[in-house]
Amino acid sequence: MDLGILVTVLDSALRLSIPLLAACLAGLWSERSGVVDIGLEGKMLVAAFASAAGAYVFGSAWTGLLVGIAASVVIGLVHGFASISQRGNQIVSGVAINMLAAGLTAIVGNAWYGQGGRTPPLEGDQRFGGVLFGHSALVYVVLLAVPVTWFVLGHTRFGLRLRAVGENPAAVDTAGISVTGLRYTAVIIAGVLCGLAGAYLSVGQAAGFLPNMTAGRGFIALAALIFAKWRAWPALGACFLFGLLDASANQLQGLSLPGIGEVPVQAIQALPYLMTVILLAGVIGKAIPPRAAGVPYVKER
């Protein structure tokens, strides 16, 4: 392979892995506290729309980012209320958030802008420009979140308590520490990270919001989280692997194989999703999630 093509593919892989990485870290924080977060896709989508709308209205990408994070946190708190306070089924709550986000962003976008759910194109300061090696500031913020997550969860009192809540909430409660408070904190952190992922999609990578522009990235991030066994550094590698597959698929479009001819574009674009199924088929059963993940905690009286 030509060196120039290799550099282009790796650069593209990094760009494409950033929203996956942010969502994967969001799931890591949430599930380490015992809250399964199937709604990553929905929070990313809401954040993408809110960020694009905020950047367009205020003329600033950074303001759009804050709006997107706020919207994602609000949706995350809805999931937290249903899962933590009301002890509802966390899977059902996450699926409901995904369905709500898909419909709500399209309807509100069409009502506000009349462009089929799209926001108007963003220009100039309304988008994140390159600050180093052609990458926007959000790329480095998300990459920085990896060592921060690793250090906080593994080497601080707060992180150890959060992980304990995901393993044995009754023991944490017995020690006089609020299980509910720690889980809500994790849900808020997950909302911030999903806000970064959504903002990157619409204000950093693209020039506006498109309906369903997350295109299943939230579910791929969940697959990467399981493949990484709920650890920060392996999550970085897993997300880069998926980004590399996506970038390679873009380069392979129009490829002709002997005896087959030109490979359909749809088959090439399906590679990352096919790899998701393959990896999960090999990892499910071997990866052990936090023991209390998905189990509502009922305080003994």
mmCIF file of C-alpha atoms in Angstrom, residues 65-244:
data_model
loop_
_atom_site.group_PDB
_atom_site.id
_atom_site.type_symbol
_atom_site.label_atom_id
_atom_site.label_comp_id
_atom_site.label_asym_id
_atom_site.label_seq_id
_atom_site.Cartn_x
_atom_site.Cartn_y
_atom_site.Cartn_z
ATOM 1 C CA LEU A 65 -21.183 22.133 22.282
ATOM 2 C CA LEU A 66 -22.517 23.325 25.644
ATOM 3 C CA VAL A 67 -26.097 23.149 24.366
ATOM 4 C CA GLY A 68 -25.493 19.634 23.082
ATOM 5 C CA ILE A 69 -23.972 18.488 26.370
ATOM 6 C CA ALA A 70 -26.884 19.996 28.317
ATOM 7 C CA ALA A 71 -29.406 18.201 26.097
ATOM 8 C CA SER A 72 -27.563 14.901 26.436
ATOM 9 C CA VAL A 73 -27.354 15.233 30.220
ATOM 10 C CA VAL A 74 -31.094 15.952 30.430
ATOM 11 C CA ILE A 75 -31.887 12.819 28.406
ATOM 12 C CA GLY A 76 -29.433 10.882 30.567
ATOM 13 C CA LEU A 77 -31.179 12.083 33.714
ATOM 14 C CA VAL A 78 -34.481 10.844 32.297
ATOM 15 C CA HIS A 79 -32.875 7.431 31.921
ATOM 16 C CA GLY A 80 -31.433 7.766 35.421
ATOM 17 C CA PHE A 81 -34.806 8.664 36.906
ATOM 18 C CA ALA A 82 -36.453 5.662 35.269
ATOM 19 C CA SER A 83 -33.620 3.257 36.107
ATOM 20 C CA ILE A 84 -32.327 4.470 39.469
ATOM 21 C CA SER A 85 -35.149 6.292 41.234
ATOM 22 C CA GLN A 86 -38.045 4.262 39.838
ATOM 23 C CA ARG A 87 -36.055 1.013 39.539
ATOM 24 C CA GLY A 88 -37.402 0.423 36.043
ATOM 25 C CA ASN A 89 -35.994 -1.943 33.467
ATOM 26 C CA GLN A 90 -32.796 -0.315 32.239
ATOM 27 C CA ILE A 91 -32.868 -1.999 28.825
ATOM 28 C CA VAL A 92 -36.426 -0.866 28.123
ATOM 29 C CA SER A 93 -35.609 2.670 29.262
ATOM 30 C CA GLY A 94 -32.584 2.836 26.949
ATOM 31 C CA VAL A 95 -34.525 1.528 23.961
ATOM 32 C CA ALA A 96 -37.292 4.069 24.641
ATOM 33 C CA ILE A 97 -34.714 6.884 24.665
ATOM 34 C CA ASN A 98 -33.348 5.734 21.296
ATOM 35 C CA MET A 99 -36.826 5.697 19.765
ATOM 36 C CA LEU A 100 -37.722 9.053 21.312
ATOM 37 C CA ALA A 101 -34.528 10.690 20.066
ATOM 38 C CA ALA A 102 -34.940 9.443 16.501
ATOM 39 C CA GLY A 103 -38.465 10.800 16.223
ATOM 40 C CA LEU A 104 -38.028 13.956 18.286
ATOM 41 C CA THR A 105 -34.973 15.296 16.443
ATOM 42 C CA ALA A 106 -36.595 14.755 13.038
ATOM 43 C CA ILE A 107 -39.907 16.353 14.032
ATOM 44 C CA VAL A 108 -38.401 19.345 15.857
ATOM 45 C CA GLY A 109 -35.814 19.873 13.131
ATOM 46 C CA ASN A 110 -38.471 19.914 10.426
ATOM 47 C CA ALA A 111 -40.728 22.209 12.479
ATOM 48 C CA TRP A 112 -37.937 24.700 13.133
ATOM 49 C CA TYR A 113 -36.127 24.729 9.816
ATOM 50 C CA GLY A 114 -38.431 23.048 7.286
ATOM 51 C CA GLN A 115 -35.589 21.091 5.673
ATOM 52 C CA GLY A 116 -36.726 17.547 6.278
ATOM 53 C CA GLY A 117 -35.238 17.418 9.759
ATOM 54 C CA ARG A 118 -31.918 18.966 8.795
ATOM 55 C CA THR A 119 -30.435 22.065 10.319
ATOM 56 C CA PRO A 120 -29.102 24.865 8.094
ATOM 57 C CA PRO A 121 -25.456 24.444 7.000
ATOM 58 C CA LEU A 122 -22.894 25.666 9.526
ATOM 59 C CA GLU A 123 -20.062 27.947 8.465
ATOM 60 C CA GLY A 124 -17.056 29.701 9.973
ATOM 61 C CA ASP A 125 -17.150 29.955 13.764
ATOM 62 C CA GLN A 126 -20.245 27.782 13.843
ATOM 63 C CA ARG A 127 -17.980 24.754 13.240
ATOM 64 C CA PHE A 128 -14.909 23.392 14.996
ATOM 65 C CA GLY A 129 -11.842 23.993 12.862
ATOM 66 C CA GLY A 130 -8.522 22.167 12.949
ATOM 67 C CA VAL A 131 -6.135 23.190 15.730
ATOM 68 C CA LEU A 132 -3.377 20.555 15.459
ATOM 69 C CA PHE A 133 -2.579 18.187 12.567
ATOM 70 C CA GLY A 134 -5.895 19.134 11.002
ATOM 71 C CA HIS A 135 -7.947 17.777 13.901
ATOM 72 C CA SER A 136 -10.395 19.841 15.932
ATOM 73 C CA ALA A 137 -10.114 20.470 19.659
ATOM 74 C CA LEU A 138 -12.833 17.890 20.349
ATOM 75 C CA VAL A 139 -10.551 15.116 19.089
ATOM 76 C CA TYR A 140 -7.964 15.892 21.747
ATOM 77 C CA VAL A 141 -10.578 16.412 24.464
ATOM 78 C CA VAL A 142 -11.987 12.925 23.825
ATOM 79 C CA LEU A 143 -8.507 11.362 23.650
ATOM 80 C CA LEU A 144 -7.641 13.065 26.948
ATOM 81 C CA ALA A 145 -10.768 11.537 28.476
ATOM 82 C CA VAL A 146 -9.188 8.070 28.164
ATOM 83 C CA PRO A 147 -6.327 8.513 30.668
ATOM 84 C CA VAL A 148 -8.579 10.646 32.871
ATOM 85 C CA THR A 149 -11.163 7.852 32.988
ATOM 86 C CA TRP A 150 -8.460 5.250 33.633
ATOM 87 C CA PHE A 151 -6.952 7.257 36.480
ATOM 88 C CA VAL A 152 -10.183 8.334 38.161
ATOM 89 C CA LEU A 153 -11.830 4.913 38.086
ATOM 90 C CA GLY A 154 -8.713 3.020 39.083
ATOM 91 C CA HIS A 155 -6.745 5.330 41.351
ATOM 92 C CA THR A 156 -9.101 7.668 43.204
ATOM 93 C CA ARG A 157 -11.477 7.193 46.132
ATOM 94 C CA PHE A 158 -14.417 8.372 44.027
ATOM 95 C CA GLY A 159 -13.580 5.909 41.247
ATOM 96 C CA LEU A 160 -13.193 2.976 43.603
ATOM 97 C CA ARG A 161 -16.523 3.789 45.248
ATOM 98 C CA LEU A 162 -18.180 4.039 41.833
ATOM 99 C CA ARG A 163 -16.831 0.662 40.796
ATOM 100 C CA ALA A 164 -17.924 -0.804 44.132
ATOM 101 C CA VAL A 165 -21.467 0.413 43.466
ATOM 102 C CA GLY A 166 -21.420 -1.549 40.211
ATOM 103 C CA GLU A 167 -20.215 -4.694 41.966
ATOM 104 C CA ASN A 168 -21.862 -4.683 45.397
ATOM 105 C CA PRO A 169 -24.163 -1.722 46.058
ATOM 106 C CA ALA A 170 -25.378 -3.159 49.372
ATOM 107 C CA ALA A 171 -21.845 -3.059 50.784
ATOM 108 C CA VAL A 172 -21.416 0.545 49.671
ATOM 109 C CA ASP A 173 -24.738 1.490 51.221
ATOM 110 C CA THR A 174 -23.736 -0.203 54.466
ATOM 111 C CA ALA A 175 -20.622 2.000 54.549
ATOM 112 C CA GLY A 176 -22.882 5.058 54.567
ATOM 113 C CA ILE A 177 -22.227 6.081 50.948
ATOM 114 C CA SER A 178 -25.140 7.061 48.722
ATOM 115 C CA VAL A 179 -25.626 4.487 45.969
ATOM 116 C CA THR A 180 -28.185 6.710 44.261
ATOM 117 C CA GLY A 181 -25.881 9.732 44.312
ATOM 118 C CA LEU A 182 -22.951 7.834 42.809
ATOM 119 C CA ARG A 183 -25.092 6.323 40.072
ATOM 120 C CA TYR A 184 -26.597 9.691 39.149
ATOM 121 C CA THR A 185 -23.088 11.156 39.027
ATOM 122 C CA ALA A 186 -22.031 8.419 36.611
ATOM 123 C CA VAL A 187 -25.125 9.015 34.471
ATOM 124 C CA ILE A 188 -24.310 12.740 34.278
ATOM 125 C CA ILE A 189 -20.701 12.026 33.275
ATOM 126 C CA ALA A 190 -21.995 9.639 30.616
ATOM 127 C CA GLY A 191 -24.303 12.396 29.368
ATOM 128 C CA VAL A 192 -21.371 14.811 29.049
ATOM 129 C CA LEU A 193 -19.370 12.288 27.025
ATOM 130 C CA CYS A 194 -22.335 11.506 24.759
ATOM 131 C CA GLY A 195 -22.716 15.264 24.312
ATOM 132 C CA LEU A 196 -19.115 15.441 23.096
ATOM 133 C CA ALA A 197 -19.770 12.562 20.690
ATOM 134 C CA GLY A 198 -22.910 14.138 19.237
ATOM 135 C CA ALA A 199 -21.353 17.591 18.956
ATOM 136 C CA TYR A 200 -18.361 16.136 17.142
ATOM 137 C CA LEU A 201 -20.632 14.495 14.577
ATOM 138 C CA SER A 202 -22.664 17.581 13.691
ATOM 139 C CA VAL A 203 -20.363 20.520 14.475
ATOM 140 C CA GLY A 204 -16.905 18.996 14.096
ATOM 141 C CA GLN A 205 -17.077 16.278 11.463
ATOM 142 C CA ALA A 206 -20.078 17.485 9.465
ATOM 143 C CA ALA A 207 -21.495 20.934 8.809
ATOM 144 C CA GLY A 208 -24.901 20.477 10.390
ATOM 145 C CA PHE A 209 -27.373 17.892 11.601
ATOM 146 C CA LEU A 210 -28.888 15.143 9.459
ATOM 147 C CA PRO A 211 -31.703 12.845 10.610
ATOM 148 C CA ASN A 212 -30.331 9.637 12.157
ATOM 149 C CA MET A 213 -26.770 10.771 11.477
ATOM 150 C CA THR A 214 -25.442 8.604 14.320
ATOM 151 C CA ALA A 215 -26.105 5.593 12.042
ATOM 152 C CA GLY A 216 -25.796 2.966 14.778
ATOM 153 C CA ARG A 217 -22.585 4.333 16.297
ATOM 154 C CA GLY A 218 -24.047 4.073 19.793
ATOM 155 C CA PHE A 219 -24.537 0.332 19.365
ATOM 156 C CA ILE A 220 -21.053 -0.097 17.886
ATOM 157 C CA ALA A 221 -19.720 1.772 20.935
ATOM 158 C CA LEU A 222 -21.525 -0.732 23.173
ATOM 159 C CA ALA A 223 -19.914 -3.567 21.224
ATOM 160 C CA ALA A 224 -16.506 -1.909 21.638
ATOM 161 C CA LEU A 225 -17.168 -1.570 25.384
ATOM 162 C CA ILE A 226 -17.900 -5.278 25.725
ATOM 163 C CA PHE A 227 -14.907 -6.159 23.544
ATOM 164 C CA ALA A 228 -12.722 -3.946 25.771
ATOM 165 C CA LYS A 229 -14.158 -5.640 28.890
ATOM 166 C CA TRP A 230 -15.188 -2.334 30.460
ATOM 167 C CA ARG A 231 -11.637 -0.889 30.578
ATOM 168 C CA ALA A 232 -10.520 2.514 29.325
ATOM 169 C CA TRP A 233 -7.306 1.785 27.392
ATOM 170 C CA PRO A 234 -8.656 -1.313 25.628
ATOM 171 C CA ALA A 235 -11.724 0.788 24.747
ATOM 172 C CA LEU A 236 -9.421 3.180 22.881
ATOM 173 C CA GLY A 237 -7.967 0.299 20.883
ATOM 174 C CA ALA A 238 -11.365 -1.247 20.168
ATOM 175 C CA CYS A 239 -12.845 2.034 18.950
ATOM 176 C CA PHE A 240 -9.813 2.727 16.766
ATOM 177 C CA LEU A 241 -10.238 -0.757 15.279
ATOM 178 C CA PHE A 242 -13.829 0.024 14.339
ATOM 179 C CA GLY A 243 -12.758 3.406 12.985
ATOM 180 C CA LEU A 244 -10.072 1.701 10.916
#
